[in-house]
Tab-separated table of C-alpha atoms in Angstrom:
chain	number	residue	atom	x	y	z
A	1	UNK	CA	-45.957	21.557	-32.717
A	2	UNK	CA	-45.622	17.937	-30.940
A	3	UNK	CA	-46.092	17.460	-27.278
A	4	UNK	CA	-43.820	14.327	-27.224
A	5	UNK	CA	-40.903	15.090	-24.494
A	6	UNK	CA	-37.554	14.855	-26.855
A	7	UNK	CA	-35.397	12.064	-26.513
A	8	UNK	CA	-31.782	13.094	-24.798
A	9	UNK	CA	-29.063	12.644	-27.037
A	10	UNK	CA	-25.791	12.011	-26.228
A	11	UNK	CA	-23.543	15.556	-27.656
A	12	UNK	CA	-20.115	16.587	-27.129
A	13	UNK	CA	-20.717	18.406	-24.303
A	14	UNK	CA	-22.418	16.091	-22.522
A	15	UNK	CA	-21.528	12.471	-23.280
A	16	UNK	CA	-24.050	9.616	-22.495
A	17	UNK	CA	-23.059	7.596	-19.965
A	18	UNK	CA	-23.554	3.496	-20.034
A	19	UNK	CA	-25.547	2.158	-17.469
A	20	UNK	CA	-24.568	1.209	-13.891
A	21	UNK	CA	-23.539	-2.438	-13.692
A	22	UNK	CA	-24.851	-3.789	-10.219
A	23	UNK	CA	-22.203	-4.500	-7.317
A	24	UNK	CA	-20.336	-7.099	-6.615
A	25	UNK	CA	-18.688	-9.316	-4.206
A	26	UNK	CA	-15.189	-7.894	-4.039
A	27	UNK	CA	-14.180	-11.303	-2.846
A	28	UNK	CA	-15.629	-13.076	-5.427
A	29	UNK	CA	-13.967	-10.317	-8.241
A	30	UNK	CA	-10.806	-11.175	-6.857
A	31	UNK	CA	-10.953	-14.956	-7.045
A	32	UNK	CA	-13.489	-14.836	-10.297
A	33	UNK	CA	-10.863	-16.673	-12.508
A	34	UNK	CA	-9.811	-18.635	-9.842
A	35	UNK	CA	-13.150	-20.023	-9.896
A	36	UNK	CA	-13.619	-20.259	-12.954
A	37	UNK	CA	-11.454	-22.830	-13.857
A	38	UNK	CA	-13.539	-25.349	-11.789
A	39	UNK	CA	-17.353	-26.021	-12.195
A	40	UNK	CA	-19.862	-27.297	-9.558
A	41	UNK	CA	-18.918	-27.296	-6.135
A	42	UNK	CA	-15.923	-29.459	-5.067
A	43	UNK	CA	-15.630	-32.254	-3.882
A	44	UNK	CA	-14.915	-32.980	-0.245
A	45	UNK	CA	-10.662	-33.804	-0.297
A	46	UNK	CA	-10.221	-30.818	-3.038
A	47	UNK	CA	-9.262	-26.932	-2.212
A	48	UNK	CA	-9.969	-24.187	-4.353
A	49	UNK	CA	-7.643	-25.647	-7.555
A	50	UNK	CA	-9.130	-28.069	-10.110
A	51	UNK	CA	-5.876	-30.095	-9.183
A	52	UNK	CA	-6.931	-30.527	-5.793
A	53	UNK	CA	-8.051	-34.016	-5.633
A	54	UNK	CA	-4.964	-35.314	-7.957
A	55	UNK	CA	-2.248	-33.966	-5.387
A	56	UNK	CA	-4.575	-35.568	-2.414
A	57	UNK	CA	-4.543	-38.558	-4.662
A	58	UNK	CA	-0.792	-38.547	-4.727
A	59	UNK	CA	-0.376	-38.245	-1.010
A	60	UNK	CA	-2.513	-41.007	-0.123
A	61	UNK	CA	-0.315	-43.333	-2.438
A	62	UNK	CA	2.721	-42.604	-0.795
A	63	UNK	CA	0.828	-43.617	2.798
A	64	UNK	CA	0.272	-46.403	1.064
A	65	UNK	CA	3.660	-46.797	-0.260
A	66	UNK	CA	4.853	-46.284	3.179
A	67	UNK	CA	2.303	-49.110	4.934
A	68	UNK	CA	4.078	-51.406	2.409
A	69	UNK	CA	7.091	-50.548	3.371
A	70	UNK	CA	6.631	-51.099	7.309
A	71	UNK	CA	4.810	-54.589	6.222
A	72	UNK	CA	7.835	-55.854	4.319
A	73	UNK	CA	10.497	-54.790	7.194
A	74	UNK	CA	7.880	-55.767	10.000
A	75	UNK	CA	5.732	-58.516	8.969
A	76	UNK	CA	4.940	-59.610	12.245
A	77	UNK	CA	3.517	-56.833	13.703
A	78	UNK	CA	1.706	-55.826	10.750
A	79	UNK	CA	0.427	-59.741	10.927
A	80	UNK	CA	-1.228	-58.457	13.749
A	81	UNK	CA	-4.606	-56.871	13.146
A	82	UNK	CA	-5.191	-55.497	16.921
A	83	UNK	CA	-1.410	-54.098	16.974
A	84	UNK	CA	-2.253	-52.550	13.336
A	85	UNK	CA	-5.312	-50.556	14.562
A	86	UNK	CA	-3.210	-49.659	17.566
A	87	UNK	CA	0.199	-47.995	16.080
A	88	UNK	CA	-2.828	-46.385	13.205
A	89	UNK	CA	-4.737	-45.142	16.948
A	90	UNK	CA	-0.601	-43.567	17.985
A	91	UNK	CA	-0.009	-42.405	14.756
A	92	UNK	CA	-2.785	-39.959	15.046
A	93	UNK	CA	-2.636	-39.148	18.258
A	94	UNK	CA	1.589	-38.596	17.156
A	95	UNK	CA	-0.206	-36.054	14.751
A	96	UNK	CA	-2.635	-34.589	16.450
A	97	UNK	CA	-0.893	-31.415	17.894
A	98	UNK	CA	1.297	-30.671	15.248
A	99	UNK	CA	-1.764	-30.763	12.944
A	100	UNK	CA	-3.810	-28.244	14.958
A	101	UNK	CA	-0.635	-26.128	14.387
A	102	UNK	CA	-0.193	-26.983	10.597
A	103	UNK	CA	-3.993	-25.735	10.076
A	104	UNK	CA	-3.650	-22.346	11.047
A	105	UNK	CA	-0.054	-22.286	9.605
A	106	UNK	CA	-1.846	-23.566	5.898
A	107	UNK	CA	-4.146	-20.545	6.430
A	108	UNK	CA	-1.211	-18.181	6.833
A	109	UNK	CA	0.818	-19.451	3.806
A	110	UNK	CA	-2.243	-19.264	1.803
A	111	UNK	CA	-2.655	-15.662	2.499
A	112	UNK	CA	1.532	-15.123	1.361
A	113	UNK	CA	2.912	-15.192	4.721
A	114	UNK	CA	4.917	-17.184	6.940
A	115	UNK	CA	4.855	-17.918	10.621
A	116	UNK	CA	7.947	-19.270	12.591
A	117	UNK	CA	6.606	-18.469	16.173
A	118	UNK	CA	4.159	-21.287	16.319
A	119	UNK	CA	5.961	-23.479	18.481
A	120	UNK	CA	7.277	-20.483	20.696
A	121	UNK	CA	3.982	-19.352	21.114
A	122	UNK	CA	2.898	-23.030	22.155
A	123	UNK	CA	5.612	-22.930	24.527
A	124	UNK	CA	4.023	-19.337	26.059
A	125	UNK	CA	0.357	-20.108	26.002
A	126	UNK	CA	1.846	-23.133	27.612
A	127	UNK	CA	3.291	-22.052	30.326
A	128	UNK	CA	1.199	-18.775	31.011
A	129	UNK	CA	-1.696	-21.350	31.374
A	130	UNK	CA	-0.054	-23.470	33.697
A	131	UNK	CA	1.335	-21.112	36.393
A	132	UNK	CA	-0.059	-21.291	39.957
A	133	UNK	CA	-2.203	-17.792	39.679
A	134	UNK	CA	-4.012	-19.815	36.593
A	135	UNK	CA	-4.357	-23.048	37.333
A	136	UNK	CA	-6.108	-21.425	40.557
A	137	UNK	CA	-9.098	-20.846	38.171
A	138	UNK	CA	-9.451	-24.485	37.082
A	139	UNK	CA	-9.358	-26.092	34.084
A	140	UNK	CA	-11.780	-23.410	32.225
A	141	UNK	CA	-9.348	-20.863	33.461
A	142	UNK	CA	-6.474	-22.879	31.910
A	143	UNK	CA	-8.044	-23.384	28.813
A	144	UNK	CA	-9.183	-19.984	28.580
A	145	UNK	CA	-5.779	-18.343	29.375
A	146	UNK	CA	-3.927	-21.030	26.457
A	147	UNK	CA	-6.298	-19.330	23.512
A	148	UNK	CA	-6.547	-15.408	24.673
A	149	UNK	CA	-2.340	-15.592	24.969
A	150	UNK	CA	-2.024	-17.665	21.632
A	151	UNK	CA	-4.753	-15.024	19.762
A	152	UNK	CA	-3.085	-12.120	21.487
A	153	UNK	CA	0.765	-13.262	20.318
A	154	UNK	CA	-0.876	-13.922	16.656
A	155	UNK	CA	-2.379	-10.382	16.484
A	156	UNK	CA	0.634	-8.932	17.509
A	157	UNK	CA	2.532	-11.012	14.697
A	158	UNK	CA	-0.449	-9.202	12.383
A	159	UNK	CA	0.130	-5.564	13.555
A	160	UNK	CA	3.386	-5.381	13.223
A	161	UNK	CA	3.413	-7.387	9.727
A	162	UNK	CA	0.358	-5.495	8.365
A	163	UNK	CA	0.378	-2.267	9.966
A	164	UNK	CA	4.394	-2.513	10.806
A	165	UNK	CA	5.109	-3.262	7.568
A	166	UNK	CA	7.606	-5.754	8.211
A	167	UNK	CA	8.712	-8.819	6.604
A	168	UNK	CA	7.070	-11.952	7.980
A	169	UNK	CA	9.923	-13.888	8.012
A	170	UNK	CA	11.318	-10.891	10.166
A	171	UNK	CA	8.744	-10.780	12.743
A	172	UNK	CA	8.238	-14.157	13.120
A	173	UNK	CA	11.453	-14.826	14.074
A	174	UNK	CA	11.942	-11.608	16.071
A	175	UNK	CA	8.402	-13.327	17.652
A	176	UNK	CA	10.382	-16.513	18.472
A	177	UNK	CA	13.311	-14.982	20.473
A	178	UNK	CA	11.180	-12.969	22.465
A	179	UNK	CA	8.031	-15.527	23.064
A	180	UNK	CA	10.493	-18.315	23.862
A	181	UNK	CA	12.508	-15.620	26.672
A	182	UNK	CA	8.719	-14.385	28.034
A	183	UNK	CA	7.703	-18.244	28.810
A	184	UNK	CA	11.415	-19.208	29.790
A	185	UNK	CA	10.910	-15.787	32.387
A	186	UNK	CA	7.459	-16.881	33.482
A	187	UNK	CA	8.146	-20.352	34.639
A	188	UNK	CA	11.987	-19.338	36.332
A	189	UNK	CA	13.078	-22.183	33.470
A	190	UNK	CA	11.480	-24.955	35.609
A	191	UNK	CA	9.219	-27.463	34.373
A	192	UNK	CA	5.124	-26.617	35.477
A	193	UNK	CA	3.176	-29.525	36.413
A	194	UNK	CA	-0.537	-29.719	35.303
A	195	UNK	CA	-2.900	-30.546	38.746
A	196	UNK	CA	-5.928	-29.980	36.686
A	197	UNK	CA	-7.476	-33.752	36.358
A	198	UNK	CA	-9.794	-32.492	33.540
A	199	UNK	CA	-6.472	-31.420	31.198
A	200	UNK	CA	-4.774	-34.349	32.164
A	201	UNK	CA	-6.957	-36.546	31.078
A	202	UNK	CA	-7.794	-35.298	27.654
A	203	UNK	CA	-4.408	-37.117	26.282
A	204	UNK	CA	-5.030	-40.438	28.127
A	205	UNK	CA	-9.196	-40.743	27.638
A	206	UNK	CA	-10.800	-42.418	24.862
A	207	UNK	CA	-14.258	-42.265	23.134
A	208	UNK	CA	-15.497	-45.573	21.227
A	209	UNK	CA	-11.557	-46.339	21.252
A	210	UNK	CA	-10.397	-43.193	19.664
A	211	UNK	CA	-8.477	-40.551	21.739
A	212	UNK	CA	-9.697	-37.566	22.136
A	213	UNK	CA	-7.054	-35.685	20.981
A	214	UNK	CA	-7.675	-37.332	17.641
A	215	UNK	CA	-11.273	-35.827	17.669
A	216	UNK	CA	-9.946	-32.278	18.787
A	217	UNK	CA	-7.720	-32.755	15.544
A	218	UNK	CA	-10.732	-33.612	13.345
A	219	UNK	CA	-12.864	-30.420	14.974
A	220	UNK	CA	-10.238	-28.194	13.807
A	221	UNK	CA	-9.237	-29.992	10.232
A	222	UNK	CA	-13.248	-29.596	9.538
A	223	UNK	CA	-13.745	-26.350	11.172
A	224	UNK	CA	-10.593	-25.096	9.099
A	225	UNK	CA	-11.674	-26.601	5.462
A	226	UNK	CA	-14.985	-25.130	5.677
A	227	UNK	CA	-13.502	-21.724	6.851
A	228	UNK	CA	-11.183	-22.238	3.818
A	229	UNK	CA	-13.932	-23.358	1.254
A	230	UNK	CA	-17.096	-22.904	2.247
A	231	UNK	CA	-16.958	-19.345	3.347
A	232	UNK	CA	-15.989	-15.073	2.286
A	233	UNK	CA	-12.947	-15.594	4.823
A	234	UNK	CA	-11.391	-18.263	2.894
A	235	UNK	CA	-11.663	-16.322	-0.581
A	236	UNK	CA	-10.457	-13.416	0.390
A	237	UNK	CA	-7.530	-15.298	1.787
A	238	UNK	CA	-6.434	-16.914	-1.365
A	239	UNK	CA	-7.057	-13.951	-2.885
A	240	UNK	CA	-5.042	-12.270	-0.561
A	241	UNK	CA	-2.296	-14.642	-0.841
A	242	UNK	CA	-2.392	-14.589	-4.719
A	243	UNK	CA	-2.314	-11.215	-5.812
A	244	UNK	CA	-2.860	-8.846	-2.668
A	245	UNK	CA	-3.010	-5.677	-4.830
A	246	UNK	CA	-5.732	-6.974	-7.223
A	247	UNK	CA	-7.294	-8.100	-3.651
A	248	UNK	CA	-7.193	-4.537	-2.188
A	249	UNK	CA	-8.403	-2.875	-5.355
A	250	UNK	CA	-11.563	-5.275	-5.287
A	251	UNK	CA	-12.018	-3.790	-2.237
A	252	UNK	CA	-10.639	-6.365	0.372
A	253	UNK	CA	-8.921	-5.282	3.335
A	254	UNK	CA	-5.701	-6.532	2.956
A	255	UNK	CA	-4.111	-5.739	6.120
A	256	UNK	CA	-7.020	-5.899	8.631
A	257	UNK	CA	-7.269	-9.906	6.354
A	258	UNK	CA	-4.022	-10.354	7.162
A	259	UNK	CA	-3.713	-9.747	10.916
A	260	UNK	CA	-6.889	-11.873	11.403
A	261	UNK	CA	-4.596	-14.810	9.481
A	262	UNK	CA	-2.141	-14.458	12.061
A	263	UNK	CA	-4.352	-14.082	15.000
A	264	UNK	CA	-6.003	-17.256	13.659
A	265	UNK	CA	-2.461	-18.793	14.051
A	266	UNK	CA	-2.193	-17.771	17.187
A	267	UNK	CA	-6.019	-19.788	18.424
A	268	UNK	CA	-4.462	-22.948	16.887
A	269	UNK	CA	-1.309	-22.432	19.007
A	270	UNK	CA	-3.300	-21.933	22.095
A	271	UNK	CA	-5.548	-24.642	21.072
A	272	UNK	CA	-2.299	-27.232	20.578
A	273	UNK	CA	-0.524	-25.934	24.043
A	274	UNK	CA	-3.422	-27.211	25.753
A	275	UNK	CA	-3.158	-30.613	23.757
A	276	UNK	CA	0.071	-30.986	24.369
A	277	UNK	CA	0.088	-29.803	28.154
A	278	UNK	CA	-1.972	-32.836	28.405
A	279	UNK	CA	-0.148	-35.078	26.795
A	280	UNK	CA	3.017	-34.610	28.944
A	281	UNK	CA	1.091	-33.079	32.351
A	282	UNK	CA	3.017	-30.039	32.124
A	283	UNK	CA	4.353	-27.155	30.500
A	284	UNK	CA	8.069	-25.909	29.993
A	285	UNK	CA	9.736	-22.999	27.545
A	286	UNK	CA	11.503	-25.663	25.678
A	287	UNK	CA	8.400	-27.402	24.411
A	288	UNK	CA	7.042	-27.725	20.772
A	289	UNK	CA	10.551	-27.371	19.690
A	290	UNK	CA	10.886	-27.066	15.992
A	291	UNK	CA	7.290	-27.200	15.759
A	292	UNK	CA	6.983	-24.668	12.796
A	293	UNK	CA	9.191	-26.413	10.593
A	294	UNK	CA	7.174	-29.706	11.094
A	295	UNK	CA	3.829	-27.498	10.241
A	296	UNK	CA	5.387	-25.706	7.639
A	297	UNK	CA	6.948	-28.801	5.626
A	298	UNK	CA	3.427	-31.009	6.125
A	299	UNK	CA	1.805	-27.368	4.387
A	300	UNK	CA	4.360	-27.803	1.784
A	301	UNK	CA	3.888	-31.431	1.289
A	302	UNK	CA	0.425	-30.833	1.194
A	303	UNK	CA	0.441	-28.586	-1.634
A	304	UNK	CA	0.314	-24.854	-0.366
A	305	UNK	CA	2.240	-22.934	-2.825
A	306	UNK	CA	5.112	-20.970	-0.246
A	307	UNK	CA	4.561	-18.130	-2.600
A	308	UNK	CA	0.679	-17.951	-1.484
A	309	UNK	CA	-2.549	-18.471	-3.231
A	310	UNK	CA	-3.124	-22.120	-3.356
A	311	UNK	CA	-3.830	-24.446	-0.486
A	312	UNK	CA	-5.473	-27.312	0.887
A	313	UNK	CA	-6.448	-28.405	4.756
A	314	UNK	CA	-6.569	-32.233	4.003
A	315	UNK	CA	-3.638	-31.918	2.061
A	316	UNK	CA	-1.780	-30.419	4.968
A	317	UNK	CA	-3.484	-32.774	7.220
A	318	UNK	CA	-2.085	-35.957	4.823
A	319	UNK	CA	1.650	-33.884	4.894
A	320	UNK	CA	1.756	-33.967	8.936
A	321	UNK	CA	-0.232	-37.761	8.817
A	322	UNK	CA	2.926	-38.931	5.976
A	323	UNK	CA	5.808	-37.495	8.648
A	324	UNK	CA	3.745	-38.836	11.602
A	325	UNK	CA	3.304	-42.242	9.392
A	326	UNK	CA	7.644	-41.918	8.933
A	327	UNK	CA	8.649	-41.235	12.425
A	328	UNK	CA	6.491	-44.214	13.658
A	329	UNK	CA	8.083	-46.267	10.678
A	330	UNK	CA	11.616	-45.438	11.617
A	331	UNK	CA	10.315	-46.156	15.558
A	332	UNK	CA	9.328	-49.876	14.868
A	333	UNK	CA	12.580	-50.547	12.891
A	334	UNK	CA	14.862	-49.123	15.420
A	335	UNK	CA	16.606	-46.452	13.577
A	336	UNK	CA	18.084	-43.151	14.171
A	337	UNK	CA	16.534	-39.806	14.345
A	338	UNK	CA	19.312	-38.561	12.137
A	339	UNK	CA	18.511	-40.666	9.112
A	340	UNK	CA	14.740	-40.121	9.876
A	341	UNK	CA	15.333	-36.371	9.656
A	342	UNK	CA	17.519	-36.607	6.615
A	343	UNK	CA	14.436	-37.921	4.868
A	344	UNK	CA	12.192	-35.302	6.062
A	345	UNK	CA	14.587	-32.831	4.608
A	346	UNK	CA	14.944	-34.847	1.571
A	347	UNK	CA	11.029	-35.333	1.755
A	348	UNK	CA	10.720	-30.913	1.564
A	349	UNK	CA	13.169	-30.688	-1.215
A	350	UNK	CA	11.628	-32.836	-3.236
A	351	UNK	CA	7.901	-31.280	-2.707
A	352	UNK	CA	9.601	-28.019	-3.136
A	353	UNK	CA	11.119	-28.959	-6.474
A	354	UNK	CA	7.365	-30.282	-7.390
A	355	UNK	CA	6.156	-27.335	-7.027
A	356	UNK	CA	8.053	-24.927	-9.164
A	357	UNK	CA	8.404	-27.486	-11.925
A	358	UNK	CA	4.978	-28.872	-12.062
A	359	UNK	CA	4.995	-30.511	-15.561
A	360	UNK	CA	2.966	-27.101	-17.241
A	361	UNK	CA	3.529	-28.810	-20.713
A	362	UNK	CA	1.240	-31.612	-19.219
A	363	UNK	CA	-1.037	-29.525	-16.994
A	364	UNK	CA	-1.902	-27.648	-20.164
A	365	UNK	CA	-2.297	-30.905	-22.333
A	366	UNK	CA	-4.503	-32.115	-20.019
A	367	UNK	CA	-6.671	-28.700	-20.149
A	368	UNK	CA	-6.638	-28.970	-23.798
A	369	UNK	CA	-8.291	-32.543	-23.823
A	370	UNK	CA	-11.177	-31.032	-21.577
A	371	UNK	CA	-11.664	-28.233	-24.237
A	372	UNK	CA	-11.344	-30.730	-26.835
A	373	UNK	CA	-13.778	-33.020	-25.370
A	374	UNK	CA	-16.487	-30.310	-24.411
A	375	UNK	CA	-16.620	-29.461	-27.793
């Protein structure tokens, strides 16, 4: 008779069962493929698609195209090298607020949803941050007040969109009425001047010749692409954005993911109602008028897919630098703000129209070289 212990076999009745594989990053499930289709890390002007640095590529050329453009119909101020670094010096500072916006809007689109209260809740944090009771605090209390009402309007866009259930488009909108009305309420319709010296002078100040508000706008391009790319936040948001079901069965919470989008929305919106308080030394309901179809057509032009899933922050920041670089072209040459928003709009189709026909047969060429070639 053997002492050896038997080894368990696996019977009918009781099946063996395979081993345990160790967890996992449900993040990282979600986006695995995603990832996969790139190697190494990326470099610094790509987003999360191989294709990244090609579409960044393209954007730069047609800044280029359009610097040719203003130095053919204006050679003598382009002859100019201290008028050239000048009108480059407005041109960003043209951007600057409108780009704050655009990043948290490129977030929001990423994660497959759409905000059209931005500029409304400019308007609000605006205002709210410029009444008497506020600017009583100082400038810390103004500054304060702009971000807690713009995070505050942008959770409330979440809850109702993730928890609410209700179309973005919907709430957004429904967001717009009624944050346009609360600032219009606020400030009686009258026009709130700015006596905080510190605010005032962000706009006019400069450091080594470059305004601040272009450094403001550089702080929150770099703090947004590494949110996007370097960091658990930023994959779950694509994966969010590109299938939200496979993202909540890898475990990702897709609602509590997408509230935070909007409530990060909402901090760029407080963030740009300062910036632009300071740029005009005051704050009224009607101001940033239209500003979330200029952030959502630089996003566009930038590459974010309107469908979710794909994005890039220096692609969004070249979008609102190309309509920035156009409404300073049109400036120079004396034309009309008609024509120059007929080419905006033409400008959107056309990106549109780019990205639902995106040349697959060619894409997929070009992935069958690599294959080719690695082999």
């Amino acid at each position: 008779m053997s002492d050896a212990t038997p080894t368990p076999t696996a019977t009918p009745e009781r099946p063996q069962l395979p081993a345990q594989s160790p967890p996992v990053d449900p993040a990282e499930t979600a986006v695995a493929g995603h990832k996969a289709a790139s190697t190494g890390r990326l470099s610094w002007w790509q987003g999360d698609g191989g294709d990244g640095a090609k579409r960044n590529l393209g954007l730069i050329g047609v800044l280029v195209a359009l610097i040719v453009v203003g130095v053919v119909t204006k050679p003598d101020l382009y002859g100019d090298p201290s008028w050239v670094w000048n009108n480059i010096l407005a041109i960003l500072q043209l951007a600057s607020v409108v780009g704050v916006v655009t990043v948290g809007m490129t977030f929001v689109i990423i994660g497959g949803g759409i905000d059209l209260s931005v500029g409304a809740i400019v308007a609000l944090a605006g205002v709210w941050c410029t009444t008497v009771a506020t600017q009583s605090y100082g400038a810390a209390g103004m500054i304060f007040t702009a971000i807690v009402v713009g995070i505050c309007v942008g959770l409330v866009n979440g809850v109702l969109i993730s928890y609410g259930r209700l179309v973005p488009f919907i709430a957004t909108l429904a967001m717009l009425v009624a944050a346009r009305g609360l600032a219009a309420s606020i400030s009686n319709k009258q026009t709130q001047v700015s006596s905080s010296t510190f605010i005032n002078d962000i706009a006019a100040r400069k450091v080594l010749g470059i305004p601040i508000l272009v450094y403001i706008l550089g702080a929150v391009v770099l703090a947004g692409w590494i949110l996007l790319n370097r960091t658990t936040f930023g994959r779950r948001t694509i994966a969010v954005g590109g299938n939200p079901e496979a993202a909540r069965l890898a475990g990702i919470n897709v609602r509590r993911h997408t509230m935070l989008l909007y409530a990060l929305s909402g901090l760029c919106c407080g963030i740009a109602a300062i910036m632009l308080t300071s740029q005009a030394t005051s704050a009224q309901a009607a101001m940033a008028n239209l500003y979330e179809l200029d952030a959502i057509a630089a996003a566009i032009i930038g590459g974010t897919l309107l469908s979710g899933g794909r994005g890039t922050i220096v692609g969004s920041l070249l979008g609102v630098i190309i309509f920035a670089t156009i409404t300073n072209l049109f400036a120079i040459n004396g034309l009309s703000i008609e024509a120059q928003n007929m080419v905006k709009g033409g400008i959107i189709v056309a990106a549109v129209l780019v990205q639902q026909f995106q040349f697959k047969s060619f894409t997929r060429f070009l992935a069958r070289n690599r294959v080719t070639t690695a082999t």
